[in-house]
Every structure is written in structure tokens, then in C-alpha cells.
Short mmCIF file of C-alpha atoms and ligand atoms in Angstrom, two decimals:
data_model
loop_
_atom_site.label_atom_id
_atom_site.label_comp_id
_atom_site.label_asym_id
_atom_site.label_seq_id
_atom_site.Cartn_x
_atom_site.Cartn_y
_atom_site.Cartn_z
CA UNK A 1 -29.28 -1.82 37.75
CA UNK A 2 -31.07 -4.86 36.16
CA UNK A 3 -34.49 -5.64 37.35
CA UNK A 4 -35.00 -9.79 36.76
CA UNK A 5 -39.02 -9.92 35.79
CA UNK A 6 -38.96 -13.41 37.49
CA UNK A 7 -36.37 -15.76 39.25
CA UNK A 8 -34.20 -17.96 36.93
CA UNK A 9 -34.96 -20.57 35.28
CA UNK A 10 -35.71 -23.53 37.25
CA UNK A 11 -36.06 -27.00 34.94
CA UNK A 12 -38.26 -29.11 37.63
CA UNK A 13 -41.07 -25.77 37.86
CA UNK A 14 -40.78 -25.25 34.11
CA UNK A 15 -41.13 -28.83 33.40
CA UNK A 16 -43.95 -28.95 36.42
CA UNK A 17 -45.94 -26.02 34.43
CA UNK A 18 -46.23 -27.82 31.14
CA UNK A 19 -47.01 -30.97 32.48
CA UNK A 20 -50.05 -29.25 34.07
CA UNK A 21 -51.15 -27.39 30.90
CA UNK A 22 -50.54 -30.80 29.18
CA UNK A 23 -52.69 -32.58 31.71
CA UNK A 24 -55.25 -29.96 31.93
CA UNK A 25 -56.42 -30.06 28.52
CA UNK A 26 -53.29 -32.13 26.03
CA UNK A 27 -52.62 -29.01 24.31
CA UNK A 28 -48.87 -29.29 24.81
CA UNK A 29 -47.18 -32.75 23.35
CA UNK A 30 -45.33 -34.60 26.35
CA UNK A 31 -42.77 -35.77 24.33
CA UNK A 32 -41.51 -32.09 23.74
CA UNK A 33 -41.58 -31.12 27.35
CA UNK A 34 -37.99 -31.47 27.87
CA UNK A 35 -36.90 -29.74 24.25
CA UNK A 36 -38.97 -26.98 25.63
CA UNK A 37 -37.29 -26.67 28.53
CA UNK A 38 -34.10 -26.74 27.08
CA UNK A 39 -34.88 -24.05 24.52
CA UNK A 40 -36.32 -21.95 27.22
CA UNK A 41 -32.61 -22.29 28.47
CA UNK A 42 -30.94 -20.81 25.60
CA UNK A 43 -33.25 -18.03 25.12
CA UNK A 44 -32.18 -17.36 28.85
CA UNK A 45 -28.33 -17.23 27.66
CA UNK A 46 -29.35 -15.01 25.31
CA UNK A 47 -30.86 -12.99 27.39
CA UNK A 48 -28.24 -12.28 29.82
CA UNK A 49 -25.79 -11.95 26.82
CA UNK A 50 -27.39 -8.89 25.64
CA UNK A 51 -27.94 -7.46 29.15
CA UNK A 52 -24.58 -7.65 29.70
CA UNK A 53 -23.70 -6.35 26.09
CA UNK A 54 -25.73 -3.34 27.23
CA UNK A 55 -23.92 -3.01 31.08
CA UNK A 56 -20.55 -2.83 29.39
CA UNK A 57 -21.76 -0.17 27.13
CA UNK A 58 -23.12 1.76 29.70
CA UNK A 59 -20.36 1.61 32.18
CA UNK A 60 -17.66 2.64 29.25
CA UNK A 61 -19.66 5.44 29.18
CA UNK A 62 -19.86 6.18 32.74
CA UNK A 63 -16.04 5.96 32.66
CA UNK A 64 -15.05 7.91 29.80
CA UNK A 65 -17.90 10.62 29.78
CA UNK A 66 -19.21 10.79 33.48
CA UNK A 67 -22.49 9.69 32.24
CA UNK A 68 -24.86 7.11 32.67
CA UNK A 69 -27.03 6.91 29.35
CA UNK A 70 -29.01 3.26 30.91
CA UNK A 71 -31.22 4.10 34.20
CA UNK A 72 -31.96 0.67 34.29
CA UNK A 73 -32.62 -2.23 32.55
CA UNK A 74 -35.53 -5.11 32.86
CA UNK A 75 -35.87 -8.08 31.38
CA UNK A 76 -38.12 -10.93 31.67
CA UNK A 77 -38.57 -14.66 30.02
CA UNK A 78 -42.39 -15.68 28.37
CA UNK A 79 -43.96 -17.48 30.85
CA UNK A 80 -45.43 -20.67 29.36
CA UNK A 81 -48.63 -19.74 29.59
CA UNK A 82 -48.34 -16.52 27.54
CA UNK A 83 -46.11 -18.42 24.97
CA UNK A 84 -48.86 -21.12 24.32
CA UNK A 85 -51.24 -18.33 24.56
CA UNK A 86 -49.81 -16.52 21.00
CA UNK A 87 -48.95 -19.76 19.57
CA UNK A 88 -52.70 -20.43 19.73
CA UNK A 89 -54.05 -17.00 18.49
CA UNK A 90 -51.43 -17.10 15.63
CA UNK A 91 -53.45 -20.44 14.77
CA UNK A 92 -49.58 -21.80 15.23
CA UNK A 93 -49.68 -25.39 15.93
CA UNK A 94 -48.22 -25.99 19.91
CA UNK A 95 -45.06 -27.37 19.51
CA UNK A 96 -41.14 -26.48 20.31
CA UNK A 97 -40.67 -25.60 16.39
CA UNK A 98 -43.53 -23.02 15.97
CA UNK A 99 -42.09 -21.54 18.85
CA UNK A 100 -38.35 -21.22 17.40
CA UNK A 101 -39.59 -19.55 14.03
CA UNK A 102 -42.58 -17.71 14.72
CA UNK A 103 -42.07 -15.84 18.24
CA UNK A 104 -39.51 -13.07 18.57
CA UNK A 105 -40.17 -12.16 21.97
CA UNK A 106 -39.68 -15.18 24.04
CA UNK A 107 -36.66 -13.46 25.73
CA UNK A 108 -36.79 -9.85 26.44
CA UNK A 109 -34.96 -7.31 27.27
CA UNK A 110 -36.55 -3.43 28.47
CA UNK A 111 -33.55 -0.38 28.34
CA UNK A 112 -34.72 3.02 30.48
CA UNK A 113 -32.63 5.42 29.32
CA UNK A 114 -32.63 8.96 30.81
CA UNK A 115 -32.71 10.85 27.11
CA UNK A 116 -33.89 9.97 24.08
CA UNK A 117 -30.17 10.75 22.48
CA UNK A 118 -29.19 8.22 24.77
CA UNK A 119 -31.40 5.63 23.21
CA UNK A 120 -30.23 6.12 19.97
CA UNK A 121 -26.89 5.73 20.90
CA UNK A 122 -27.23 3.10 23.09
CA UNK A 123 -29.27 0.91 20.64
CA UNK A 124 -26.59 2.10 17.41
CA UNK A 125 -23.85 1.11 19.34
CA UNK A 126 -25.31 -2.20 20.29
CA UNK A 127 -26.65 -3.08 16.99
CA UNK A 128 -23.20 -2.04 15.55
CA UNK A 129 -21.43 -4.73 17.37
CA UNK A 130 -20.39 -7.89 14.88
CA UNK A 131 -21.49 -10.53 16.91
CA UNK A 132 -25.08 -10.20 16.73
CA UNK A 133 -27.39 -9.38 14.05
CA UNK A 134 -30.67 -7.08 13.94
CA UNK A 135 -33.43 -8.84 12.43
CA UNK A 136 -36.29 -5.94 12.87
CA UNK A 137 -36.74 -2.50 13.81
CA UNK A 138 -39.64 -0.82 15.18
CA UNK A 139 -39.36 2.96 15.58
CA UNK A 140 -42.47 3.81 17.60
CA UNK A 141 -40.18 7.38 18.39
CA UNK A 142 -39.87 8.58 15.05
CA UNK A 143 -43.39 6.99 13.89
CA UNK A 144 -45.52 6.72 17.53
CA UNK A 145 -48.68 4.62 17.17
CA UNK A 146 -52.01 6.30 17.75
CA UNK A 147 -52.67 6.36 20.95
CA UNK A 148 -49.26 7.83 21.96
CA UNK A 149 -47.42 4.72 22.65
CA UNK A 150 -43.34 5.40 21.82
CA UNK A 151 -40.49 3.04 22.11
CA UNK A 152 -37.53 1.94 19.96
CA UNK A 153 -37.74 -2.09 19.47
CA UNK A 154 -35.42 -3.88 18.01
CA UNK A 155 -35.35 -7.91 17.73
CA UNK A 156 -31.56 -8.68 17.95
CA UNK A 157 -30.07 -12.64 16.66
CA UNK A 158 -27.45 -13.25 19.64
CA UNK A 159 -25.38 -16.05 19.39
CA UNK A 160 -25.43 -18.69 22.99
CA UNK A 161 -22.41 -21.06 22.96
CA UNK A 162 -23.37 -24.48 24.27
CA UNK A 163 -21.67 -27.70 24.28
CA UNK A 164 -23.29 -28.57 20.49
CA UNK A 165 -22.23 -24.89 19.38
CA UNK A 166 -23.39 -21.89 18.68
CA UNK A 167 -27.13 -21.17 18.52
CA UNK A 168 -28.79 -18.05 17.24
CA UNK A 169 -31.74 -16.84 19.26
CA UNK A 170 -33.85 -13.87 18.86
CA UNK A 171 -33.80 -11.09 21.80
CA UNK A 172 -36.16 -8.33 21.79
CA UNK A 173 -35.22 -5.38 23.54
CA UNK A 174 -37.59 -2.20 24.27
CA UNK A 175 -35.34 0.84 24.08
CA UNK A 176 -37.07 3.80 25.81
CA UNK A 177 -36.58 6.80 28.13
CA UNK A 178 -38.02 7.16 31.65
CA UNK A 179 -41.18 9.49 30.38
CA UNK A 180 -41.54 6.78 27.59
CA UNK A 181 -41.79 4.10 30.16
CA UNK A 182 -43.67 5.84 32.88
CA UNK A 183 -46.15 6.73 30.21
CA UNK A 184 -46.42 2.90 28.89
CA UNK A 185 -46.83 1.78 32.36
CA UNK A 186 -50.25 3.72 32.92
CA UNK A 187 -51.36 3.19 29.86
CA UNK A 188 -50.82 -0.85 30.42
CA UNK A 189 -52.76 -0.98 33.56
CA UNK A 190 -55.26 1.29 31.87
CA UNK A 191 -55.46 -2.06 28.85
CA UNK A 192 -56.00 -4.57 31.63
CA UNK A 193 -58.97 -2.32 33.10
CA UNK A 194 -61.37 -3.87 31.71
CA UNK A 195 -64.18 -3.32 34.57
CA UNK A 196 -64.63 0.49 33.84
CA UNK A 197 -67.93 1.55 31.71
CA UNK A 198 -66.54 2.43 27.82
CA UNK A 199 -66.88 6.35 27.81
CA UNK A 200 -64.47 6.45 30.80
CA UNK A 201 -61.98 4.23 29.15
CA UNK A 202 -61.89 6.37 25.99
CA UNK A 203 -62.36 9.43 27.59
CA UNK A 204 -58.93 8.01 29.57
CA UNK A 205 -57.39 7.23 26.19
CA UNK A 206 -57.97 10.53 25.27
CA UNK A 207 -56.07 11.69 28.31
CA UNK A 208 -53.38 9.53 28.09
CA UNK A 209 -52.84 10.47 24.18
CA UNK A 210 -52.46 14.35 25.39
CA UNK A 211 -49.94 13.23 28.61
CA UNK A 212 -48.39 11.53 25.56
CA UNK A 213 -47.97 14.71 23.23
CA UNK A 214 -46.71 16.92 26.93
CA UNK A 215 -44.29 14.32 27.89
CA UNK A 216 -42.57 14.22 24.22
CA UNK A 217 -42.29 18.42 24.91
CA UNK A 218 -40.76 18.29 28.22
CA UNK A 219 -38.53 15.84 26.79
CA UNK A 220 -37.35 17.48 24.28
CA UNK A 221 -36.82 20.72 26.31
CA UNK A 222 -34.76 18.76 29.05
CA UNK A 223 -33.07 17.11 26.32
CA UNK A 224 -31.85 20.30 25.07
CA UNK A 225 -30.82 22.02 28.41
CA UNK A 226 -28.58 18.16 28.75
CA UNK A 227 -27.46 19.12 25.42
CA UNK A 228 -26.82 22.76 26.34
CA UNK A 229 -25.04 21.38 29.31
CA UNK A 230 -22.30 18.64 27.20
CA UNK A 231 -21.95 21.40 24.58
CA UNK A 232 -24.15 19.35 22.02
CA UNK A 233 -26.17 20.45 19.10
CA UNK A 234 -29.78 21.58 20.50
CA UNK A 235 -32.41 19.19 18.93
CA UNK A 236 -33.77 20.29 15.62
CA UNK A 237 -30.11 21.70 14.78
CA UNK A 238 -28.23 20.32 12.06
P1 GTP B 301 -46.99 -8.70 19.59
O1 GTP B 301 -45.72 -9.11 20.28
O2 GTP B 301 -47.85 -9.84 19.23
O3 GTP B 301 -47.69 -7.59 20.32
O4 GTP B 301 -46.59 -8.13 18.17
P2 GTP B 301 -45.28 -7.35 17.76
O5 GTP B 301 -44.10 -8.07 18.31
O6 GTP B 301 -45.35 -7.08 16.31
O7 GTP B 301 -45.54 -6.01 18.53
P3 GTP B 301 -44.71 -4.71 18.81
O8 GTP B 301 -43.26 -4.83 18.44
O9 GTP B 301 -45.47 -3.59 18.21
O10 GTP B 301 -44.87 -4.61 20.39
C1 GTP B 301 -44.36 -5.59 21.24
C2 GTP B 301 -44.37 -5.13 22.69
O11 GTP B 301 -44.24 -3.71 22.81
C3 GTP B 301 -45.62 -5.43 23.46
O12 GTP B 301 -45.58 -6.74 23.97
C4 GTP B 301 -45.55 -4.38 24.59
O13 GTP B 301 -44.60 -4.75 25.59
C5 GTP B 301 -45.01 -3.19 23.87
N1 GTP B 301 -46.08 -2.36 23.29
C6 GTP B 301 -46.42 -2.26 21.98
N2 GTP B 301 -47.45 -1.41 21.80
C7 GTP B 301 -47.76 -0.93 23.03
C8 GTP B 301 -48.75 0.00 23.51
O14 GTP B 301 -49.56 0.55 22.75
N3 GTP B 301 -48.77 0.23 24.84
C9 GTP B 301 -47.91 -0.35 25.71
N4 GTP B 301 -48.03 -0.04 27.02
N5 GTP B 301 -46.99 -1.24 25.31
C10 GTP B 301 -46.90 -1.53 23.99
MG1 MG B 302 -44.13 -8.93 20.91
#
């Protein structure tokens, strides 16, 4: 199951958007509008090529091991507004070519996985293939960041075939499992919370660092009963 962020991409809004930010204070140059919106077009293609990369993957596995490693996938585009947002506190200037060699994340790609073996297949498997290249890693599972926040991401170079040929365009995908993700969501919200007095908000960091530390337990019991289960190596055996 793929969950689409937001509708496809629709020139005449896109186009609508930028002229408004353009009119609203010139930050965006009018003569770029329509490069934008075409590049916002290819980083679409290569966003559904990698989501469908990943649905073949999954569904060979369905068929030849009876198991689903992908719960579901989501996967969103920048909106304008957030892309002109980095550009600006990069101090990038606000034009189409910042945007094709500075941000990695323009098209994006989220992979729920039910186990964390799953996500390291998955994402080997993927990265393995010859037609794209991986051009960063991020291993917030074996190295989580400090407040408890874990996820695999990798920024992928996928290839989009259009009339003028082949253009490479950076994909990042968030590989995580379902405690991973329903751990990130809270912990979002709990960012955007900005109307609570300070000791609550740490003391609900604090929380959310310990939830962090039980979830990674109970996964990695119910990892090993899976394991236990397939006839697998228990985690922590060579
Ligand atoms: P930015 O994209 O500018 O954040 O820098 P980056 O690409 O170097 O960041 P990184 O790869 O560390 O994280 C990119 C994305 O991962 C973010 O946009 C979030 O979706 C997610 N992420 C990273 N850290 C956290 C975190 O602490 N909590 C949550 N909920 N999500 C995170
Ligand atoms: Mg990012």
C-alpha cells in the first residue's frame, strides 16, 4: 500500500503557487517559473520509479517467501514553500540551480517495514540494483541521534527517461519499522508544539527518549520470536 502525501502534480497550481510567492514578496525569479515546474516533474518520475522499485521487491518476496517485509510505503513531493524555505536558511540563492545541487530531499520516499531485518534487506537489495546509485547513508539504527530518533536514510541517484534523455535525480527514502515510525510520529507533533511551557516539553523529551530505548527492546524480542519462527539466526548470533 502506497500512501501519496499529496495529489499529483498539477502544472497550472504549481505554476499558480510560485507566481504568488513571486508576487508576494519577488523572492522567486519569474523567468524560472516554468524550469521549476518542469524539474518538480522529474523529481516526481523519480519518485514513482523508486516506489515501484520497492513494490516489486516486496511482492517477489511475498511470492517466494510468504512474507511481506514493506507494511507500507509514503511518499511525498517538497511543497514550494518548504523548498524556498531551506534554500533561504542555507543562505542558497532562490533559483532552479541551487535547488538541483544543494537539496536531496525534494522527492521522498518513507518505507514501514514490519522488522528491522526487513529494512536491511529491503534497503541492500534496493541499493544493490545497477540502475541507480547511493549517494549517502544515514544509519540513525546502528548510530540513533540523542533524543531517540532511528531510521535508515539513504539518498538514492535514479535515473527518469524523458524525451532529452536520461536525468539523474536524487530520491531520499526513510527506511524504518512500524515502532520506528510510530515513535517519529509523536515525537514530530511533540517539535511543532511549540505552545507548551519549556519544563513540560523537556520533561516530554525525556519521555519520549525512554519510549525510545522500550520500543528498540520489544523490537528486538519480536524480532527474534519472527526469527525463531523462519528458522533464522536470533539477533546478537553470529
Ligand atoms: P535536513 O533535511 O535539512 O533536516 O538535513 P538532512 O537531510 O541532513 O537530515 P537527516 O537526513 O538527518 O533527516 C532528514 C529527515 O529525517 C527529516 O526531514 C525528518 O523527516 C527525518 N528526521 C530526522 N531527524 C528526525 C528526528 O529527530 N525526529 C523526527 N521525527 N524525524 C527526523
Ligand atoms: Mg532532509
Amino acid at each position: 500500500m502506497i500512501l501519496d502525501r499529496q495529489s499529483r502534480i498539477n502544472t497550472g497550481e504549481l505554476k499558480a503557487r510560485l507566481k504568488a510567492v513571486n508576487f508576494d514578496d519577488g523572492r522567486f525569479p519569474a523567468e524560472e517559473i516554468t524550469e521549476f515546474v518542469d524539474l518538480m516533474q522529474v523529481y516526481e518520475g523519480a519518485m514513482y520509479e523508486i516506489s515501484t522499485k520497492l513494490e516489486i521487491l516486496d511482492s517477489e518476496f511475498q511470492v517466494r517467501f510468504a512474507h511481506d517485509p514493506i507494511h507500507h510505503m509514503e511518499r511525498r513531493l517538497k511543497s514550494v514553500n518548504s523548498i524556498l524555505g531551506k534554500l533561504e536558511r542555507k543562505g542558497l540563492p532562490l533559483k532552479v540551480n541551487s535547488i538541483r545541487d544543494n537539496l536531496f530531499d525534494v522527492a521522498g520516499v518513507r518505507v514501514i517495514c514490519n522488522y528491522r531485518d526487513d529494512v536491511y534487506s529491503v534497503s541492500n537489495y534496493l541499493s544493490a540494483q545497477s540502475d541507480i546509485s547511493v549517494l549517502r547513508v544515514k544509519d540513525y539504527i546502528k548510530n540513533p541521534k540523542q533524543n531517540g530518533y532511528r531510521s535508515l536514510h539513504v539518498i538514492y541517484a535514479v535515473p527518469v527517461f524523458l524525451s532529452s534523455g536520461a536525468h539523474y535525480t536524487p530520491v531520499e527514502v526513510q527506511f524504518r519499522t512500524i515502532a520506528m515510525d510510530y515513535w517519529a510520529s509523536l515525537e514530530h507533533a511533540l517539535r511543532y508544539k511549540t505552545d507548551l511551557p519549556d519544563s513540560r516539553l523537556s520533561e516530554h523529551s525525556q519521555t519520549l527518549l525512554d519510549c525510545a530505548r522500550s520500543l528498540q527492546n520489544i523490537e528486538t524480542q519480536m524480532q527474534n520470536i519472527h526469527r525463531d519462527i523462519n528458522g533464522a539466526p536470533q539477533v546478537g548470533e553470529a
